[in-house]
Short mmCIF file of C-alpha atoms and ligand atoms in Angstrom, two decimals:
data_model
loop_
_atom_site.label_atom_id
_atom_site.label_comp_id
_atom_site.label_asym_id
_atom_site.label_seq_id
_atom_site.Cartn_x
_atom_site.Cartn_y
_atom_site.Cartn_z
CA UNK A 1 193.73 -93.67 -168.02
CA UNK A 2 196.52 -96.21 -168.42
CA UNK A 3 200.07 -95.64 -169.29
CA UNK A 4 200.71 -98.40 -172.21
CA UNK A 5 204.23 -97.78 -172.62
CA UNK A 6 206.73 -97.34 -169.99
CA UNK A 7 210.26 -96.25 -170.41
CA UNK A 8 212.98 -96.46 -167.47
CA UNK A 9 216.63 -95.08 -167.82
CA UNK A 10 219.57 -95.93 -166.13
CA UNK A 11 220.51 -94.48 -162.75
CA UNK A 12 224.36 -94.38 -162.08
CA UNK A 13 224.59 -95.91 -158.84
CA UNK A 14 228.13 -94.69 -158.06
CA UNK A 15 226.69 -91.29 -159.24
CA UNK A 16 223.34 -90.47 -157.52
CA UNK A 17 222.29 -91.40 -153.76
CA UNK A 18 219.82 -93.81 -154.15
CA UNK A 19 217.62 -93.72 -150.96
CA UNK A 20 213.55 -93.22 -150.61
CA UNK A 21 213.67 -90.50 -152.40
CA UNK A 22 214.75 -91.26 -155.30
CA UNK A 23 211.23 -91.70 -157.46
CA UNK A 24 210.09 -88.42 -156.06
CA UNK A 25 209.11 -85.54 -158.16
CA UNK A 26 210.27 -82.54 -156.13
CA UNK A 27 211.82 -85.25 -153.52
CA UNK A 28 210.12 -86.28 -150.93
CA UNK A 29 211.43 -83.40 -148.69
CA UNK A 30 210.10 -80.69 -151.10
CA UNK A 31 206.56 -82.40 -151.43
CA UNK A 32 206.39 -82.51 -147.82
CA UNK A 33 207.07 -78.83 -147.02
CA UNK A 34 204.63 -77.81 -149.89
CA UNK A 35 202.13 -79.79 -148.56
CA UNK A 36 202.37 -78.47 -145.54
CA UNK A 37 202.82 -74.81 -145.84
CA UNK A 38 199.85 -74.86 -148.49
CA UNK A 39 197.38 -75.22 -145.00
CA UNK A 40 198.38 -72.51 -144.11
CA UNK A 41 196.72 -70.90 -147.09
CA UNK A 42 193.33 -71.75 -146.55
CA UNK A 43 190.66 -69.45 -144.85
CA UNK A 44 189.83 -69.65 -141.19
CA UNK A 45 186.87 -72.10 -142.08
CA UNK A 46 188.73 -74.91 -143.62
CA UNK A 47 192.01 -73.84 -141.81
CA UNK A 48 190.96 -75.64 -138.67
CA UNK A 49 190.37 -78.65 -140.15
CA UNK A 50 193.23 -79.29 -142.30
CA UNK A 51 195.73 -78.29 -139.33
CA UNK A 52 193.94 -81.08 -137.57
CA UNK A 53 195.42 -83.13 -140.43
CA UNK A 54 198.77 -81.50 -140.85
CA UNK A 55 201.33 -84.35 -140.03
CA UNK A 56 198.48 -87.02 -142.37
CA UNK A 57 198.73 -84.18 -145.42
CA UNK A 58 202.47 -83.90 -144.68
CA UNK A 59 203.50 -87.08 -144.68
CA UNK A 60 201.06 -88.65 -147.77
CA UNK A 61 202.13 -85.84 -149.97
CA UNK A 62 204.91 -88.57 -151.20
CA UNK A 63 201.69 -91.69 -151.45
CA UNK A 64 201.29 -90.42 -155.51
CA UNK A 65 204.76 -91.66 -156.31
CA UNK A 66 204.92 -94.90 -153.54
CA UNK A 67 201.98 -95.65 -155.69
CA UNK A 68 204.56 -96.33 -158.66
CA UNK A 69 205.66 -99.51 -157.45
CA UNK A 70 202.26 -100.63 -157.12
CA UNK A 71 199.67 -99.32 -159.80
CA UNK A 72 201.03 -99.00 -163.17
CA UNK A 73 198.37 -96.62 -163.94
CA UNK A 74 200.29 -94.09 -161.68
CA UNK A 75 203.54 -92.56 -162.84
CA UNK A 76 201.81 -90.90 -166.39
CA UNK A 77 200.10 -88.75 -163.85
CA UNK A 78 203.02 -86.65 -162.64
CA UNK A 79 204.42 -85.40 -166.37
CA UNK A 80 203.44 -84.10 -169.66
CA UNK A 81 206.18 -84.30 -172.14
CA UNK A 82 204.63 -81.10 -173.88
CA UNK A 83 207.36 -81.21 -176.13
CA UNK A 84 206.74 -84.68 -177.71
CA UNK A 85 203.71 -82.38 -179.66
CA UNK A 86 204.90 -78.79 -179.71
CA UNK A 87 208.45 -77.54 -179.02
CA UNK A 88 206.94 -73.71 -177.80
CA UNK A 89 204.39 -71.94 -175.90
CA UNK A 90 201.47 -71.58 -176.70
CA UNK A 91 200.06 -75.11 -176.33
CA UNK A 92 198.16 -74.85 -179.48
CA UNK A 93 198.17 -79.13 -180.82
CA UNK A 94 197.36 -79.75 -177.51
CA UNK A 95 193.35 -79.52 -176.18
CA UNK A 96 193.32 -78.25 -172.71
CA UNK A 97 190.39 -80.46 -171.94
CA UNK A 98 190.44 -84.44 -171.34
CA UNK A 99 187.87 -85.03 -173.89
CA UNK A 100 188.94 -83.12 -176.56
CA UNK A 101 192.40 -84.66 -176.31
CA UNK A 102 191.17 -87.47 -176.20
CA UNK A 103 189.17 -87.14 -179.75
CA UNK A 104 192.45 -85.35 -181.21
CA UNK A 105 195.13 -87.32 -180.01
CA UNK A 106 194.14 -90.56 -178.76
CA UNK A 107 194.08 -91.99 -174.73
CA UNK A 108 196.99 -94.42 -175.36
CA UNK A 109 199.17 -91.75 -176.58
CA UNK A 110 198.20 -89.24 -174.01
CA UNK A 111 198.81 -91.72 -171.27
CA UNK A 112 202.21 -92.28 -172.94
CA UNK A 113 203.27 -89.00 -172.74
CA UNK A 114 201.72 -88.30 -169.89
CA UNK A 115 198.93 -86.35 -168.18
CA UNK A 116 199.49 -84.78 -165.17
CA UNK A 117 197.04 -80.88 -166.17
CA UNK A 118 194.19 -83.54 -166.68
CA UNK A 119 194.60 -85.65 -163.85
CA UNK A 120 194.65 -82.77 -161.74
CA UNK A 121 191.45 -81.50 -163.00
CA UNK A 122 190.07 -85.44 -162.34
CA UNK A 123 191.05 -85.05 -158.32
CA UNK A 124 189.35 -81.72 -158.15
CA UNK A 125 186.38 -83.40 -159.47
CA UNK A 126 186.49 -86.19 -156.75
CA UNK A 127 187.31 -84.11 -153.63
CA UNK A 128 184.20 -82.12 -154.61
CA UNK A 129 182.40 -85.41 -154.21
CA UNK A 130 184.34 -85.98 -150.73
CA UNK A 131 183.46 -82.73 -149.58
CA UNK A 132 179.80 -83.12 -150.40
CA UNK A 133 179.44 -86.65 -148.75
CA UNK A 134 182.01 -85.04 -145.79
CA UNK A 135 184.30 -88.27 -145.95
CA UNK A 136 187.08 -87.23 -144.13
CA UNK A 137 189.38 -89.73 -145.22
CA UNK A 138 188.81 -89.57 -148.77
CA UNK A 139 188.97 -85.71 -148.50
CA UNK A 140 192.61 -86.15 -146.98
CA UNK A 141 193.58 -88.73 -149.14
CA UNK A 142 192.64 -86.83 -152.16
CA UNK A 143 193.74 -83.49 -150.94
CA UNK A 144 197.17 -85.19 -150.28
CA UNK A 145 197.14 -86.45 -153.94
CA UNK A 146 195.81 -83.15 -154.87
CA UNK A 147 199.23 -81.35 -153.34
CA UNK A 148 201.46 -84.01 -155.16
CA UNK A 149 200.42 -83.67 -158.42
CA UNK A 150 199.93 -79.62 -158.82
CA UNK A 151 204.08 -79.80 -157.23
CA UNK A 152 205.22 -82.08 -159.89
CA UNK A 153 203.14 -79.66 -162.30
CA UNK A 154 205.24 -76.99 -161.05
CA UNK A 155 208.55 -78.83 -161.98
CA UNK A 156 210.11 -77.71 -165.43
CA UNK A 157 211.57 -81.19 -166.03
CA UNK A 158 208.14 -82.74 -165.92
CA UNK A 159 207.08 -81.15 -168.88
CA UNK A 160 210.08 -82.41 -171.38
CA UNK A 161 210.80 -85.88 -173.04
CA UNK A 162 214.18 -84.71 -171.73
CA UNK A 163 213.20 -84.71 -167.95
CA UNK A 164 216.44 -86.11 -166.62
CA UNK A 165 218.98 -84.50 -169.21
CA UNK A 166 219.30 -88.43 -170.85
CA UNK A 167 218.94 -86.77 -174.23
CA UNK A 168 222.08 -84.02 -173.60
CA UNK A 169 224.46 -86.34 -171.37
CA UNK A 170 223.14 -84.29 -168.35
CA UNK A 171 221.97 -87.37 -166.44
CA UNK A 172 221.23 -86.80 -162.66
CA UNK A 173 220.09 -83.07 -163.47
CA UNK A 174 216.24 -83.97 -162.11
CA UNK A 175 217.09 -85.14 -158.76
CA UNK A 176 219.30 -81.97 -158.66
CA UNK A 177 216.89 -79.46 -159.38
CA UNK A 178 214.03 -80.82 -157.28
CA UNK A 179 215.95 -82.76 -154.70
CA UNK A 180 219.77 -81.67 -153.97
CA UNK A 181 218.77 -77.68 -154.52
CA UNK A 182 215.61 -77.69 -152.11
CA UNK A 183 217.18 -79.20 -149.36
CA UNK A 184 220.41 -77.47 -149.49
CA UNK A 185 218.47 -73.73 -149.97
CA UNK A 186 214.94 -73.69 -149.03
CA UNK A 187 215.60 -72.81 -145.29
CA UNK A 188 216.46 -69.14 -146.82
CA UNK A 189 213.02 -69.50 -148.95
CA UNK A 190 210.35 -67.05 -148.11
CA UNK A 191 207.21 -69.17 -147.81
CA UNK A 192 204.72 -66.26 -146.54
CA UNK A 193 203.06 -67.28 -149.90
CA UNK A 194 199.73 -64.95 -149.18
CA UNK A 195 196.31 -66.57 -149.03
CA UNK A 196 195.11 -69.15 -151.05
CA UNK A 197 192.35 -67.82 -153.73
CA UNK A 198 188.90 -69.50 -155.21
CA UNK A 199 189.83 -70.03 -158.83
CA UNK A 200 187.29 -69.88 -161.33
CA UNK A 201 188.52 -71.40 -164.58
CA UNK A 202 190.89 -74.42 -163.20
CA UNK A 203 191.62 -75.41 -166.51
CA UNK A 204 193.04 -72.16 -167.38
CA UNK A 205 194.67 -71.87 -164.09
CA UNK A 206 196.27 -75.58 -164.26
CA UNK A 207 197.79 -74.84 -168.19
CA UNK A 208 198.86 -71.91 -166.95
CA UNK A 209 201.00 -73.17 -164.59
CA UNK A 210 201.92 -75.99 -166.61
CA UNK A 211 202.87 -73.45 -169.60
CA UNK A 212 205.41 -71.99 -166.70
CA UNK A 213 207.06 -75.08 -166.04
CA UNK A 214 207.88 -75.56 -169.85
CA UNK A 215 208.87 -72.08 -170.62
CA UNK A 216 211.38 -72.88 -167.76
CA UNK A 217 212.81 -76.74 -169.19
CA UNK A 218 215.65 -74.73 -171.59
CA UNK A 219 216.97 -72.55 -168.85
CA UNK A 220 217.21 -75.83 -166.25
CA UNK A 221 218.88 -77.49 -168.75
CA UNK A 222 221.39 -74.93 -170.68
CA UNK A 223 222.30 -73.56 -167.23
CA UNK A 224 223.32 -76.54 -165.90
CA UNK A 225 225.50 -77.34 -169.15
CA UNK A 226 226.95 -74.22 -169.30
CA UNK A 227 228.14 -75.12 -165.27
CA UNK A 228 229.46 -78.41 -166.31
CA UNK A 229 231.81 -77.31 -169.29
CA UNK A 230 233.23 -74.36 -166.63
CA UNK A 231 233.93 -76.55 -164.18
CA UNK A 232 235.91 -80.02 -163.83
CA UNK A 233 234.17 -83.10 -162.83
CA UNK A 234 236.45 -83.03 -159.53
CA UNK A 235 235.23 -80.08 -159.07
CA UNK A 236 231.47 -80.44 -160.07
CA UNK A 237 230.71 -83.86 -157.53
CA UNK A 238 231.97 -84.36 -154.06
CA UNK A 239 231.81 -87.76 -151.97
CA UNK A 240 229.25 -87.26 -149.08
CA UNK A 241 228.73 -89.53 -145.90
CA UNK A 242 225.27 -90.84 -145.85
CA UNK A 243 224.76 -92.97 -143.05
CA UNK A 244 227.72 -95.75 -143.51
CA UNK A 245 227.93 -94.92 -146.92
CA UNK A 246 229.94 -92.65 -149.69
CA UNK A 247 228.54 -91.29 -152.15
CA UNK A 248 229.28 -89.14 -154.93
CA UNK A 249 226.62 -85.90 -155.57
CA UNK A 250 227.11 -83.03 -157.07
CA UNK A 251 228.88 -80.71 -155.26
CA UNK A 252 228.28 -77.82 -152.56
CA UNK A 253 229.99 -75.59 -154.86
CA UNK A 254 228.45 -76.61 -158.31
CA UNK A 255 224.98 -76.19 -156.36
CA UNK A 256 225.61 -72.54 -155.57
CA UNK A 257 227.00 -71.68 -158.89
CA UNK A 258 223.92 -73.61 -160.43
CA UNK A 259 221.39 -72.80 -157.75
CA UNK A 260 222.03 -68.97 -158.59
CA UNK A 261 222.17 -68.82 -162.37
CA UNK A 262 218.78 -70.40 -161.96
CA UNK A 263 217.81 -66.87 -160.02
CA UNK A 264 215.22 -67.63 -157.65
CA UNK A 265 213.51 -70.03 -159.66
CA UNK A 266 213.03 -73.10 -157.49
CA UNK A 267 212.04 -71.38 -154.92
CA UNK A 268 209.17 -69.48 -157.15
CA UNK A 269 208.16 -73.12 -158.13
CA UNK A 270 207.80 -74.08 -154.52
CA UNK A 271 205.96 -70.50 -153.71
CA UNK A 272 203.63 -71.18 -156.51
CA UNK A 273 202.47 -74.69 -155.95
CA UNK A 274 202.24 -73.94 -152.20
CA UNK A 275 199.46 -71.05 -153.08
CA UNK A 276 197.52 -73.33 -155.98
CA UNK A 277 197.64 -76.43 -153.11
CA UNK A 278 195.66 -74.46 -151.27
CA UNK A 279 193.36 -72.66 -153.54
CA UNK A 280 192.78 -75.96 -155.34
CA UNK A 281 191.72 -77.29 -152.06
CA UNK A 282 189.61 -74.45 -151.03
CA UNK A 283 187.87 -74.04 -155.21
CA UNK A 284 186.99 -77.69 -154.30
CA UNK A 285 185.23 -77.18 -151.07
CA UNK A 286 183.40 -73.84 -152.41
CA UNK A 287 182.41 -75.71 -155.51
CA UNK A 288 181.11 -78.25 -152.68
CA UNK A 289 178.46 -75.87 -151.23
CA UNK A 290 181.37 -74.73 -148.20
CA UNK A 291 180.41 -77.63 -145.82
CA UNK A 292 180.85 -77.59 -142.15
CA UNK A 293 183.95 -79.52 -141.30
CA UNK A 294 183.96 -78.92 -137.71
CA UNK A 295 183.45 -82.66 -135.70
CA UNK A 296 183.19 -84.58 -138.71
CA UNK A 297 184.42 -88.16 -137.90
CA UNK A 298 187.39 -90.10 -139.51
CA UNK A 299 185.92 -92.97 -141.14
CA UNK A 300 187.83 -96.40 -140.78
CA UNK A 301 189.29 -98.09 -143.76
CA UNK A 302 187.09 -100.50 -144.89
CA UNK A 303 188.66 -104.21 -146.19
CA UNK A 304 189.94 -103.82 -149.79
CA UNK A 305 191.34 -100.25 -148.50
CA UNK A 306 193.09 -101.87 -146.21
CA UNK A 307 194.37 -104.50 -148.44
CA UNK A 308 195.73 -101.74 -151.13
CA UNK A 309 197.31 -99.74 -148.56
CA UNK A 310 199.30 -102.87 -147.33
CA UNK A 311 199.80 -103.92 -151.16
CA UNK A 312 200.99 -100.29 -151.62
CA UNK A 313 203.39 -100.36 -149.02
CA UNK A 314 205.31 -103.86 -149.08
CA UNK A 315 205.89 -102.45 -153.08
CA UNK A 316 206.95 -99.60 -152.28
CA UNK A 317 209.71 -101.83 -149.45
CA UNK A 318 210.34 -103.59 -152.72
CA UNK A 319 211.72 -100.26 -154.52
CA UNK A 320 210.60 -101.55 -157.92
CA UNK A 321 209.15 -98.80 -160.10
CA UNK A 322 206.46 -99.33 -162.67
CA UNK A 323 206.60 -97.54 -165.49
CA UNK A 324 209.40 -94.83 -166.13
CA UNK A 325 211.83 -94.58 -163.34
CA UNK A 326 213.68 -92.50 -161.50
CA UNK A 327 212.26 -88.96 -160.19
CA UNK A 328 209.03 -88.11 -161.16
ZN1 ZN B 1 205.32 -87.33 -158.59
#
């Protein structure tokens, strides 16, 4: 799966704090929580082991989008710009499995459009393996990718060609939604999410979701237009101290408005990928025969682990994304 064709747009410096976060779908504060809260999903038998893990699931919820500065295989895995085949529900040009979408439509076009509800079903695949062969670190490591991908899968603007407003003069509205909103509200969220639940038919569960996300893209967008032409652009952005710096972001008051037009839906989103983190996680380890994961050991990197990790890292330092920029 490689992503031929890579598109950036411009980010308005003046406009947008540009910090860490700034590539992440969801931001990296979002990812984190969801993440984290998912563990608390999971059934007493793989509980105990992933809480063991908490702060290394946490805190590598964000590796899927560090990646983009390293692998330019990576950012076509966090979107599908559904709409770049069909502008409504339901999907019906596009095949819900790899293969068949593959025969229909082509790998360099799906990679160009993205393929995040087959990549996720990929992952699933491979932390069965894990499970099986009880490798602890590739179980984290792909049950941390696992939680990044089914958030950005939850995101409406990762299912558009329009997925930062560049093609309505909305620019800015996709760090807004999954960045400024979550960490000005989410504290009031309720995150008592339930218990995570074995899921049968991932494929259906995965377009499902997906098929959310895009019946959501109009209202995320014509919401926040409808904001912008009541109020005045003194009104809609505010300077901010960050650190030593000013910057401009949208402001307190254009979030509230914004944040409750939306009614409840980001924090849905969140609620929702929280409880298919965890029952993607615990499908896996059924599907794996429900091995014991009490004592097992932490395996040491070997070599060219090591290596990428380090080559991951001093790119990520770098802050130059491959492939299409800004927050996905
Ligand atoms: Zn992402």
């Amino acid at each position: 799966m490689n992503c031929p064709k890579y598109r950036t747009i411009v980010i308005v410096i003046m406009l947008f704090h540009i910090s860490a976060d700034k590539t992440s779908a969801w931001g990296f504060y979002a990812h984190k929580q969801i993440n984290r809260i998912a563990i608390f999903t999971l059934p007493p038998d793989l509980f105990g082991f992933y809480k063991l893990h908490i702060e290394f699931i946490t805190e590598h919820s964000v590796n899927a989008d560090k990646r983009r500065y390293a692998v330019k295989e990576e950012a076509c895995r966090h979107y599908l710009d559904a709409d770049h085949y069909e502008q409504a529900l339901p999907f019906d040009t596009i095949p819900p499995f790899w293969k068949d979408a593959v025969a229909k439509i082509s790998e360099d076009t799906l990679n160009a459009y993205g393929i995040v509800p087959w990549y996720i079903q990929l992952m699933r695949v491979r932390l069965v393996v894990a499970f099986k062969e009880k490798d602890v670190k590739k179980i984290l490591k792909l049950s941390s990718d696992i939680g990044h991908y089914i958030a950005d899968l939850h995101v409406p603007l990762h299912s558009t060609e329009n997925y930062d407003g560049q093609l309505t003069g909305q620019s800015g509205i996709h760090a807004l939604w999954e960045s400024r909103l979550p960490e000005l509200y989410s504290e009031n969220y309720d995150f008592f999410v339930g218990r995570a639940v074995f899921l049968p038919d991932l494929n259906a569960a995965v377009w499902l979701a997906f098929g959310e996300s895009f019946a959501a893209r109009d209202s995320v967008l014509s919401f926040e237009k409808r904001m912008s032409i009541k109020m005045s652009p003194e009104m809609k952005y505010s300077l901010e101290n960050k650190g030593n710096m000013q910057t401009k972001q949208f402001s307190k008051e254009f979030c509230d408005d914004y944040h409750s037009s939306l009614g409840g839906m980001v924090e849905r989103r969140m609620r929702a990928s929280m409880l298919m983190v965890g029952s993607v996680w615990l499908t896996a380890w059924v599907d794996a025969g429900q091995p014991k994961l009490d004592g097992i050991e932490e395996r040491q990197l070997d070599d060219a682990e090591r290596q990428a990790k380090i080559k991951e890292e001093l790119e990520f330092l770098k802050g130059k994304i491959i492939g299409r920029d800004e927050a996905r």
